[in-house]
Coordinates of C-alpha atoms in Angstrom, one line a residue:
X1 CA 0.0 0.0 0.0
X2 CA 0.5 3.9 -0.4
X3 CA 0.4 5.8 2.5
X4 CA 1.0 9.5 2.1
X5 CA 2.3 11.8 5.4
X6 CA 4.4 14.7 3.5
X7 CA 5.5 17.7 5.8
X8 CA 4.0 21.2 5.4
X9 CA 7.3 21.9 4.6
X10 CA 7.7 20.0 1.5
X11 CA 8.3 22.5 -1.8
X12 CA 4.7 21.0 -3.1
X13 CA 2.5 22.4 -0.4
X14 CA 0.0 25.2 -1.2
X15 CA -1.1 26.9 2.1
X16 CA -3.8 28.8 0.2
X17 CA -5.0 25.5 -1.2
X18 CA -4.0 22.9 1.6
X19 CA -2.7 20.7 -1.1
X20 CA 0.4 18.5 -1.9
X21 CA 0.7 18.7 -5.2
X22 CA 2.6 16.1 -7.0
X23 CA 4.2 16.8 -10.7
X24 CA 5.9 13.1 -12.1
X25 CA 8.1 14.0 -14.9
X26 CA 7.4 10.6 -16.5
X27 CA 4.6 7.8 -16.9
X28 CA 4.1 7.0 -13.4
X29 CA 5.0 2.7 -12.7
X30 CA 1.9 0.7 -13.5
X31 CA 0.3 -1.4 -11.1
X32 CA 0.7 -5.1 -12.0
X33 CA 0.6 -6.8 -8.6
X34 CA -2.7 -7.7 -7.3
X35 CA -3.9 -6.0 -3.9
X36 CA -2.3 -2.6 -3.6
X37 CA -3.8 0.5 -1.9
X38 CA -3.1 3.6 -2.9
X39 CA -4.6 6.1 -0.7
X40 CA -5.0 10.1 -0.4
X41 CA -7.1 9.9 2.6
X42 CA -4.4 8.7 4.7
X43 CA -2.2 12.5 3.8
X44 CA -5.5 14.1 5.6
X45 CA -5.2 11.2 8.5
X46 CA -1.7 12.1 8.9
X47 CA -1.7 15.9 8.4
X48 CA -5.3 16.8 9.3
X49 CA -8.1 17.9 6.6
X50 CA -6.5 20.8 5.3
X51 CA -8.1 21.1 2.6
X52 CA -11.7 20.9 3.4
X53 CA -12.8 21.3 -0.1
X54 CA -11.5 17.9 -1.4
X55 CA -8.8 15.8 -1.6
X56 CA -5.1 16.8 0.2
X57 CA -2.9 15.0 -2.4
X58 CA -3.1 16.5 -6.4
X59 CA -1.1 14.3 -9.4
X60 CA -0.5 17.0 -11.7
X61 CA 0.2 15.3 -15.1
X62 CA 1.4 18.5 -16.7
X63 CA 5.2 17.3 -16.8
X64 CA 4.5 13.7 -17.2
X65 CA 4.7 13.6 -21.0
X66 CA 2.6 11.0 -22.8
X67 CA 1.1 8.9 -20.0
X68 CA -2.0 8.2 -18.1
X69 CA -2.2 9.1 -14.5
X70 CA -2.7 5.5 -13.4
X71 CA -2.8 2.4 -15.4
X72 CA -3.6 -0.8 -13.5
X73 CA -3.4 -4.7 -15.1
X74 CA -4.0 -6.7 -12.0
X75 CA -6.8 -6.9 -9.7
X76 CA -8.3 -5.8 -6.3
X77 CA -6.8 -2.1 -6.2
X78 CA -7.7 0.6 -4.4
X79 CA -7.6 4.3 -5.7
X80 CA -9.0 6.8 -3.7
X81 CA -8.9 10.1 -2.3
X82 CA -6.5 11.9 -5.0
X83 CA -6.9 15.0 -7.4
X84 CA -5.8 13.5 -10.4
X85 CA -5.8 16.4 -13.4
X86 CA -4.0 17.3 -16.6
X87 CA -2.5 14.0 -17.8
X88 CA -2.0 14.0 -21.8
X89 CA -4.1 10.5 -21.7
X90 CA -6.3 9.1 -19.2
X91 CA -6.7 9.9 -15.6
X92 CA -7.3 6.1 -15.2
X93 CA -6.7 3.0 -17.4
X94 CA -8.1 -0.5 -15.9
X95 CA -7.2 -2.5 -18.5
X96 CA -6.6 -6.5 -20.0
X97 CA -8.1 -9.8 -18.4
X98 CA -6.6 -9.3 -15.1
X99 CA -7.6 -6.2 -14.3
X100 CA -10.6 -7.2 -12.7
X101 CA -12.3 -5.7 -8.8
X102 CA -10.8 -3.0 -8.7
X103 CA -12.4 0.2 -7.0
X104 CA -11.9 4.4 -7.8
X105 CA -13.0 5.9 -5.1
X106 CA -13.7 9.8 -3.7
X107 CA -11.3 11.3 -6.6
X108 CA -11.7 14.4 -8.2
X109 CA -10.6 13.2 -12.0
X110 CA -10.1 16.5 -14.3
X111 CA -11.0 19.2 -12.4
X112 CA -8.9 21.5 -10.2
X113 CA -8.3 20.5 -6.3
X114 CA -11.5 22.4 -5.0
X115 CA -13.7 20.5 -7.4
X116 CA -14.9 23.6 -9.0
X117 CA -12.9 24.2 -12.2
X118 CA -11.6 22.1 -15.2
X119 CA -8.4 21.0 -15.6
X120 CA -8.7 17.7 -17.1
X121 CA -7.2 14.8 -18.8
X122 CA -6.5 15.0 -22.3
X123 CA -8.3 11.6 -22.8
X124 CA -11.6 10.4 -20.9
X125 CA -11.3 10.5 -16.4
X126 CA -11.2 6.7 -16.2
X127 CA -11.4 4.3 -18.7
X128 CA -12.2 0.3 -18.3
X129 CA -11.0 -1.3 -21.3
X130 CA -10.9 -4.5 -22.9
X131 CA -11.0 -7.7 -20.7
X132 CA -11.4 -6.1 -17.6
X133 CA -14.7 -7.0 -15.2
X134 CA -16.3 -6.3 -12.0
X135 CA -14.6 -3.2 -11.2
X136 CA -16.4 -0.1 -9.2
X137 CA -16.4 3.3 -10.2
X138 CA -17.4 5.1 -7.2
X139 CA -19.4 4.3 -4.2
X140 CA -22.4 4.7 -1.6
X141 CA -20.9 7.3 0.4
X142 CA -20.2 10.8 0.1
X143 CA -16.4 9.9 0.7
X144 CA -16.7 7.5 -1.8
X145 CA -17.9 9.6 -4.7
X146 CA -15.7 10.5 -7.9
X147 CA -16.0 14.1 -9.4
X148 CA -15.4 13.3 -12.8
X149 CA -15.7 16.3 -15.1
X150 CA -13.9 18.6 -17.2
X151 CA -12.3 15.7 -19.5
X152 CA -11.0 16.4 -23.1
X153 CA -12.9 12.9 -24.1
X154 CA -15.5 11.4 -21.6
X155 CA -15.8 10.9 -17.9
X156 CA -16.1 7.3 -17.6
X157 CA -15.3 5.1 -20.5
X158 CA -16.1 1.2 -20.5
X159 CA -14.8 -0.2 -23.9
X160 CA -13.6 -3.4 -25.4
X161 CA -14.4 -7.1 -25.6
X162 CA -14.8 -8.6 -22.0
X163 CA -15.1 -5.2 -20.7
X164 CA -18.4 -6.9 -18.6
X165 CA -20.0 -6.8 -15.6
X166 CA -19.0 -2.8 -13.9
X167 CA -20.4 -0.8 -12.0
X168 CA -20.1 3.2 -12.2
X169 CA -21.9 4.2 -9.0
X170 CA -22.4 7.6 -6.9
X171 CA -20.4 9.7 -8.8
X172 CA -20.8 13.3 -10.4
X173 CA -20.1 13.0 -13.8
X174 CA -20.3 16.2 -15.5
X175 CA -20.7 18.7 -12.8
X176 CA -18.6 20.3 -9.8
X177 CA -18.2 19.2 -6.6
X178 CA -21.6 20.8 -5.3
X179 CA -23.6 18.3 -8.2
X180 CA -25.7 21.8 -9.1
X181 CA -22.8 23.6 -11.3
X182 CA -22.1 22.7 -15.0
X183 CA -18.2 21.5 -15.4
X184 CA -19.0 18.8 -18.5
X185 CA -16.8 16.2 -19.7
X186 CA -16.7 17.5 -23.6
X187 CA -17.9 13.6 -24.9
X188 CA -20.1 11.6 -23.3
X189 CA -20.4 11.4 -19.6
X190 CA -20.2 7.7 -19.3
X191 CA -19.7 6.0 -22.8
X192 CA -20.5 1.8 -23.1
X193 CA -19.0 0.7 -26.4
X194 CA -17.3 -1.7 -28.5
X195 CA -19.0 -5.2 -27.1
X196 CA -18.7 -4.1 -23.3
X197 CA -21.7 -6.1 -21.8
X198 CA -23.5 -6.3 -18.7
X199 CA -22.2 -2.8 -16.8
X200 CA -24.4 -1.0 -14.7
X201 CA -24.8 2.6 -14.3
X202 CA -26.8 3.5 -11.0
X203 CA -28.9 1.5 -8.8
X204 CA -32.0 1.0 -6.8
X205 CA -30.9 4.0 -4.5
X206 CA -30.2 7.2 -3.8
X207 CA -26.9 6.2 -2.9
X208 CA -25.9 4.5 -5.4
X209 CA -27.3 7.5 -8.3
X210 CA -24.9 9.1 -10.4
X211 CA -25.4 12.8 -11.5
X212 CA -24.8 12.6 -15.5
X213 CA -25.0 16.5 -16.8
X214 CA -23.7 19.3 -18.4
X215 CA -21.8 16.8 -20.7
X216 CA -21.0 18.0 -24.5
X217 CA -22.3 14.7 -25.9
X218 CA -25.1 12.6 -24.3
X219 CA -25.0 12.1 -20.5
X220 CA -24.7 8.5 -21.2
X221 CA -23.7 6.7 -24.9
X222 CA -24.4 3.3 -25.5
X223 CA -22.9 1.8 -28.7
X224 CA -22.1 -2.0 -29.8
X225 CA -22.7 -2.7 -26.6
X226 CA -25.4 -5.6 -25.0
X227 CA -27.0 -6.0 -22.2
X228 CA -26.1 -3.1 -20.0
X229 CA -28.8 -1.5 -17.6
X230 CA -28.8 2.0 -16.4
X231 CA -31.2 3.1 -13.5
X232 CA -31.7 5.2 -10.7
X233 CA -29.5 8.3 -12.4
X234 CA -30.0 11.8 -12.7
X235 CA -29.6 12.9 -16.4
X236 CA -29.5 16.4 -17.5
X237 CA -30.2 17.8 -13.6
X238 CA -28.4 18.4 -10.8
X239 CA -28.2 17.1 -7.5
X240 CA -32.0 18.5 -6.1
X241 CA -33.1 17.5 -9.3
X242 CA -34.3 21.1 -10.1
X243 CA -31.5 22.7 -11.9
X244 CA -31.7 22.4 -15.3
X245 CA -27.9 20.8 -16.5
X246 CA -29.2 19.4 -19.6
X247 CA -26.2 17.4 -21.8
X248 CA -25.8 18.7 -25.2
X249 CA -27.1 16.2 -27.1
X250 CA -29.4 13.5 -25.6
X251 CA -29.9 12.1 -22.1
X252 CA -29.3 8.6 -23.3
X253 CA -28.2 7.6 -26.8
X254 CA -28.0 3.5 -27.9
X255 CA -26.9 2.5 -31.5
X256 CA -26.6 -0.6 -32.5
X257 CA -26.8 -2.1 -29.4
X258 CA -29.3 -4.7 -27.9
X259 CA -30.9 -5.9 -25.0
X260 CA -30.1 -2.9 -22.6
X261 CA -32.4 -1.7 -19.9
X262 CA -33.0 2.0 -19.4
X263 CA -34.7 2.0 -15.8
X264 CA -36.0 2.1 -13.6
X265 CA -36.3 5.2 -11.9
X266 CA -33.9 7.6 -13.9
X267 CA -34.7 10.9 -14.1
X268 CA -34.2 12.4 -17.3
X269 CA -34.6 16.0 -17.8
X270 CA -33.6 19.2 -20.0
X271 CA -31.2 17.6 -22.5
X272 CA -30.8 19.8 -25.8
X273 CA -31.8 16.7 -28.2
X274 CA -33.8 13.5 -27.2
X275 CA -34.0 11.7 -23.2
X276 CA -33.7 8.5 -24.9
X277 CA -32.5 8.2 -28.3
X278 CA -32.4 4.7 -29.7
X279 CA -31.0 4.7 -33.1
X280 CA -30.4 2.0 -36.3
X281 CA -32.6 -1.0 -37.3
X282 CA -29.4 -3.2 -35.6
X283 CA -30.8 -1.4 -32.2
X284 CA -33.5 -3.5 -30.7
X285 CA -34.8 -4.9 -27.4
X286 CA -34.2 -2.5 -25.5
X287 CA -36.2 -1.4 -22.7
X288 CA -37.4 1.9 -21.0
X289 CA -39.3 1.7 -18.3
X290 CA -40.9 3.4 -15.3
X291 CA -38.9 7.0 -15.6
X292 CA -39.1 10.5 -14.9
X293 CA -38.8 11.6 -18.6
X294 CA -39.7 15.4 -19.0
X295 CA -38.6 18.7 -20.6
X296 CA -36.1 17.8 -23.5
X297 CA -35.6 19.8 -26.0
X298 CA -37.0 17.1 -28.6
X299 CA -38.9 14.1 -27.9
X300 CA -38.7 12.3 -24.7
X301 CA -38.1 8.5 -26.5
X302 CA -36.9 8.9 -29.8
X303 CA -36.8 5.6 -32.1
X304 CA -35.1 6.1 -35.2
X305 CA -33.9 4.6 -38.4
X306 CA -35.2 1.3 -37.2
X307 CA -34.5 1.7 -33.7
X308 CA -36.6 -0.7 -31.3
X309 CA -38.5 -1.9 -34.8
X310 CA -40.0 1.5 -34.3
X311 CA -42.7 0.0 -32.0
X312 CA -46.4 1.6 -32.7
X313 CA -47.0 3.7 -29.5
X314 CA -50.0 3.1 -27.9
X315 CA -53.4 5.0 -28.5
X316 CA -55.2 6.6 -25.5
X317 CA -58.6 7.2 -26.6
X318 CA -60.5 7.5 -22.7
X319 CA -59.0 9.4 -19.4
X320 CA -61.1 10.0 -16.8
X321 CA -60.9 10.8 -13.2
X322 CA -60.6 6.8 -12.2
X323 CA -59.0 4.8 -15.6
X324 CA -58.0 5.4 -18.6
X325 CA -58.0 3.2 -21.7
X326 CA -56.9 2.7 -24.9
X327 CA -55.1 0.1 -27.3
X328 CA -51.4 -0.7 -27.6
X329 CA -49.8 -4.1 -29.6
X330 CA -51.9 -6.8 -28.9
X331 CA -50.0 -8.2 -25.5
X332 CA -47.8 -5.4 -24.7
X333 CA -46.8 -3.9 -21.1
X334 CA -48.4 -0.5 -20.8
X335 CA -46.9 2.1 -18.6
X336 CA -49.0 4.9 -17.7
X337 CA -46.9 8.4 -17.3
X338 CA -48.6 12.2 -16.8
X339 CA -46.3 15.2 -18.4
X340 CA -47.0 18.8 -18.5
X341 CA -46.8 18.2 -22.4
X342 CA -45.8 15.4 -24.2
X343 CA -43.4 13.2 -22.4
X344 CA -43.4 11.1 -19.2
X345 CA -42.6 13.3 -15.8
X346 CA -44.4 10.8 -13.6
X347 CA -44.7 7.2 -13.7
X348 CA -48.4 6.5 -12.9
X349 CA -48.4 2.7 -13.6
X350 CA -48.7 -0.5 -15.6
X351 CA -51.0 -2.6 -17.7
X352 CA -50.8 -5.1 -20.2
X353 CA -52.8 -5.2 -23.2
X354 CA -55.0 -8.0 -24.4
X355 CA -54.9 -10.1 -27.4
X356 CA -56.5 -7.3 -29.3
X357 CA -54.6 -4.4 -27.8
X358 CA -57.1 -3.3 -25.5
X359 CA -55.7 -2.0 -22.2
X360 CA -57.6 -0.3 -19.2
X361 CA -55.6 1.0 -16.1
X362 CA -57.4 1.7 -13.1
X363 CA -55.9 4.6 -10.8
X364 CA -56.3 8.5 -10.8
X365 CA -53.7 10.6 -12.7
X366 CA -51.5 13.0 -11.6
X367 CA -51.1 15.5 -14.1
X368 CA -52.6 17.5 -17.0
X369 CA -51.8 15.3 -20.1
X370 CA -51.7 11.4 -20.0
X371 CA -48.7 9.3 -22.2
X372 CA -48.4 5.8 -22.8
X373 CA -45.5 3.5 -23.7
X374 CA -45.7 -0.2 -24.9
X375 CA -42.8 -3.0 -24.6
X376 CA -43.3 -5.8 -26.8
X377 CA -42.3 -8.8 -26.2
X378 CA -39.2 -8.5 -27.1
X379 CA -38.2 -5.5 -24.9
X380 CA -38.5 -3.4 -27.4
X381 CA -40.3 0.1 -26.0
X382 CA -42.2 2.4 -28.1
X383 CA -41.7 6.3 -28.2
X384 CA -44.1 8.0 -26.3
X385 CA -48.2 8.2 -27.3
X386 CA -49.7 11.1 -28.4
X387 CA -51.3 13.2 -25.0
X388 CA -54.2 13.3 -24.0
X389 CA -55.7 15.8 -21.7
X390 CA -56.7 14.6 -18.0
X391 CA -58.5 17.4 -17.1
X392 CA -56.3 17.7 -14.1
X393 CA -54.9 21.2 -13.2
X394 CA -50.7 21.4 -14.0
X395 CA -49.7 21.6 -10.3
X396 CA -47.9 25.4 -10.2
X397 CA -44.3 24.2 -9.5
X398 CA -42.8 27.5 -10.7
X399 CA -41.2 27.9 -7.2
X400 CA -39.2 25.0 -5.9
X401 CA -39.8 24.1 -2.3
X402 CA -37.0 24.2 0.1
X403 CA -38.3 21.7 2.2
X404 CA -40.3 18.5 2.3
X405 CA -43.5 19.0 4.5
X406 CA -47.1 17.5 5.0
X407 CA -49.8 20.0 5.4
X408 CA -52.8 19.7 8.0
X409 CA -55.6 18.0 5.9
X410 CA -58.7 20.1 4.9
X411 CA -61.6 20.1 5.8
X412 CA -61.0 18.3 9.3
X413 CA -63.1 16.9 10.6
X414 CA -65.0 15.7 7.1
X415 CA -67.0 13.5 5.3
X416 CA -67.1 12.0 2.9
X417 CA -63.7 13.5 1.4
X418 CA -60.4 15.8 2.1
X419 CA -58.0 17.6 0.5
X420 CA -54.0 16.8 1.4
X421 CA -51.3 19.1 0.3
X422 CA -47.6 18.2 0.2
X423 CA -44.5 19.7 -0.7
X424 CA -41.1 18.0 -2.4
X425 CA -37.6 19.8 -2.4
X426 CA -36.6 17.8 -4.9
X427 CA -37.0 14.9 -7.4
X428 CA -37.9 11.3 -5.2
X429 CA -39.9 8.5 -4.1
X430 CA -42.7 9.6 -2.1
X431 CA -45.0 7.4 -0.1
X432 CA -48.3 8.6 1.8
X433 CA -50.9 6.3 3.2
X434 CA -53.5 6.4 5.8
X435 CA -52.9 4.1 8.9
X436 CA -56.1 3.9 11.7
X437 CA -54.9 4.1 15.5
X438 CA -54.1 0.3 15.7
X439 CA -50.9 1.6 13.3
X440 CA -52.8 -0.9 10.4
X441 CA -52.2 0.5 6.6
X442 CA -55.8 0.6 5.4
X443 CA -54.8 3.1 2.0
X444 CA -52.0 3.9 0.0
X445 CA -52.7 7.6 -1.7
X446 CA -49.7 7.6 -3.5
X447 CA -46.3 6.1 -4.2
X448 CA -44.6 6.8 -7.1
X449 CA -41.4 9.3 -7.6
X450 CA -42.7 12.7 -8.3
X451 CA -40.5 16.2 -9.0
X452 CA -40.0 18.5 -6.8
X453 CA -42.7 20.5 -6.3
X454 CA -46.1 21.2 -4.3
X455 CA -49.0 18.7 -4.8
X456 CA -52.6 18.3 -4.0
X457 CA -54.2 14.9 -3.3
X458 CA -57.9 14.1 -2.0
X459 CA -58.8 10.7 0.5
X460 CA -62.4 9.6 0.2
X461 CA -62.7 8.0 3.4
X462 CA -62.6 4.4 2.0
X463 CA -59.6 1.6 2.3
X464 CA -57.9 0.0 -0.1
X465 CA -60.6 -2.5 -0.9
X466 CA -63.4 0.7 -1.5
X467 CA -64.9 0.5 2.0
X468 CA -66.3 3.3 3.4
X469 CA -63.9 3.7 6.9
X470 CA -65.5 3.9 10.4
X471 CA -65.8 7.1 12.4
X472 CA -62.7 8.0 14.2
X473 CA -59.6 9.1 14.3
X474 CA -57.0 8.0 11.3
X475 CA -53.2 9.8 10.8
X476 CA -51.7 10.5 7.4
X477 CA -48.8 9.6 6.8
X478 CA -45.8 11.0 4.6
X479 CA -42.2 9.4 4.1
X480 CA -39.5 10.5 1.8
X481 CA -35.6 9.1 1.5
X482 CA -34.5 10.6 5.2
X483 CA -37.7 12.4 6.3
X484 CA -41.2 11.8 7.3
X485 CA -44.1 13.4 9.2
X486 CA -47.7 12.6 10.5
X487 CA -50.8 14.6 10.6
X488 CA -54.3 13.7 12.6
X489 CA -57.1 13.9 10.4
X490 CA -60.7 13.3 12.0
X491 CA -63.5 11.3 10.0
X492 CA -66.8 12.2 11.0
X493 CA -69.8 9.3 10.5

């Protein structure tokens, strides 16, 4: 391992940084024995956090000539907690068939030592390359995330043959160090290609999400590539989910590619092109499902050339207060979204069609125009149907709470119904139900990831099964990721 404990004295420290900077003159040694550690955090352990902006320890690969920052063939390496900026090629190279479990951890790759300004690698910030598998990029921590932005190529690269089974997790990819400033990589912010299979970008939570904006390209490019999922990101929007960091092209691009899963749970928002683009009659089976998908600049799922066999979206031809029904390819899976226009900012729910195509979903929508997706068979996803108006009010969400909160239901006492406001700081998974004074579930009112925002929702007094509820007392209930709260509400019979 590589423990760092330099002196304030040494000729490399910065007082106004609180920085060790480090300047090689040559291609640093590559790491070709398994197990090795190298470790930044162990400089602040030593020498106290003196810089409290980021990493103490900065490889500067300004003098380094033609090289790459690291370059690792074995396997179960640890690099964490470095600056690593200004190398001609790569910050990072994992690369051949034994390069394989190896984890990058809490680095800032291309950007300056406060995580704010771009000084980055000639090539892409890390890239996994041919024959290497089951590595991490990242982590579920706040220590463990990677700022990788400001790269000449892309942020995170997976490419080549064998290049299978990664995992790029909790990292800013395209922004600074707060996740709300643009500081792009000028490609793609992560970039699957070349017969890389099986890699993961994201996961099921908010830990594991990876910020993907402000990148030149599409946030994420997937290309000759199989069987890759990625869920659970934020595409195009910063780190509340209300700033608008849209990548320069789409949110998610896929040519000639198959059998990759876009979701679930990825919110993609305010790119300048499409939020999925799937592109070429070679690019099929692959599936989008239940995301946030709003405010691009062109459609929200764009199948092109072929892409997907350009699968007939569904028609919605009744929305009412209760269902809403239409027809889709005989035996598809319906998912139900609401949008403020024509894309899908709010998963509602699923259906499957019939043998003739005829779908009903039974719920109550959420906002003022109802889309529709189908996925054959196949996993081949449509683009988005043609809205159709609910007849529900937009929710105003021109001013973005700055705090989740449950409002006292109204009227209380009532009968038969009341009104329930909420408000969400930013983009998540909410969950409110009514539970009776035994602490028994009897309703679920809503549970679906909405945008930030403030809502309105109504209880009629009945449980889940359309029973009208005794007299009494009942207590509504809110939870978000790391908050809930409770209010009384009084049913009079």
């Amino acid at each position: 391992s590589i423990v760092f404990n330099i002196p304030t004295t040494d000729p490399g420290y910065d007082s106004g940084t609180g920085v060790w900077t480090i300047q090689p003159d040559s291609a640093l040694p590559a790491l070709t024995d398994d197990n090795t550690i190298i470790d930044g955090t162990t400089q602040t352990a030593n020498q106290g956090d003196t810089n409290p902006n980021g990493p103490e320890i900065e490889i500067d690969g300004t003098n380094a000539g033609e090289a790459s920052g690291f370059t690792i063939y074995a396997a179960n390496n640890i690099i964490k907690g470095l600056v690593i900026n200004r190398f001609t090629q790569f910050g990072i190279i994992i690369t051949g068939s034994s390069a394989n479990g190896n984890v990058v951890s809490g680095n800032y790759i291309g950007t300056d030592v406060s995580g704010t300004s771009d000084m980055g690698n000639t090539f892409s910030g890390v890239i996994i390359y041919t024959g290497s598998q089951d590595n991490i990029i990242g982590g579920t921590t706040p220590a463990e995330r990677n700022i990788i932005s400001g790269n000449d190529w892309s942020g995170v690269e997976i490419q080549g043959l064998g290049a299978d089974n990664n995992i790029v997790i909790g990292n800013y990819i395209g922004t600074d160090i707060t996740g709300s400033e643009d500081l792009g990589n000028s490609q793609y912010g992560v970039h699957i290609w070349s017969f890389a299979k099986g890699n993961t970008v994201g996961g099921a939570t908010a830990e594991e999400r990876n910020i993907i904006s402000g990148n030149d390209w599409s946030g994420v490019g997937i290309g000759h590539s199989d069987s890759n999922r990625v869920w659970g990101n934020y595409i195009g929007t910063g780190v509340s989910g209300t700033e608008d960091l849209g990548n320069s092209h789409d949110g998610v691009s896929i040519v000639r590619s198959q059998g990759n899963t876009i979701g679930p749970n990825n919110f993609i928002a305010n790119n300048e092109y499409s939020g999925v683009k799937i592109k070429s009659i070679e690019t099929i089976s692959n599936t989008i499902t239940q995301n946030s998908i709003t405010n691009n600049n062109s459609l929200g799922i764009d199948n092109v050339d072929g892409g997907n066999a350009e699968l007939t979206p569904p028609i919605i031809t009744i929305v009412t207060s209760t269902f809403i029904s239409g027809t889709a390819p005989p035996n598809s899976t319906v998912e139900i979204f609401s949008d403020s226009t024509d894309e899908g900012a709010i998963y509602e729910g699923t259906v499957v069609a019939d043998a003739s195509g005829n779908f009903t979903w039974t719920g109550t929508p959420t906002g003022p125009f109802i889309t529709a997706t189908a996925t054959d068979a196949g996993g081949n996803t449509s683009e988005f149907s043609t809205p159709v108006s609910s007849g529900v009010e937009d929710q105003a969400r021109v001013e973005i709470p700055g705090a989740f909160k449950l409002f006292q239901n109204y009227p209380n006492p009532f009968n038969p119904n009341t009104q329930i406001d909420f408000a969400l700081a930013e983009f998540c998974r909410v969950s409110i139900s009514i539970y009776n004074t035994l602490g028994q579930r009897i309703k679920i009112l809503v549970d679906k990831y909405l945008p930030a925002g403030h809502y309105n929702i109504h209880w009629d007094g009945k449980d889940a099964y359309g029973k009208q509820v005794a007299g009494g007392v009942y207590f509504i209930c809110m939870r978000v990721d790391g908050f809930s709260a409770f209010k009384k509400a009084v049913f009079l019979k």
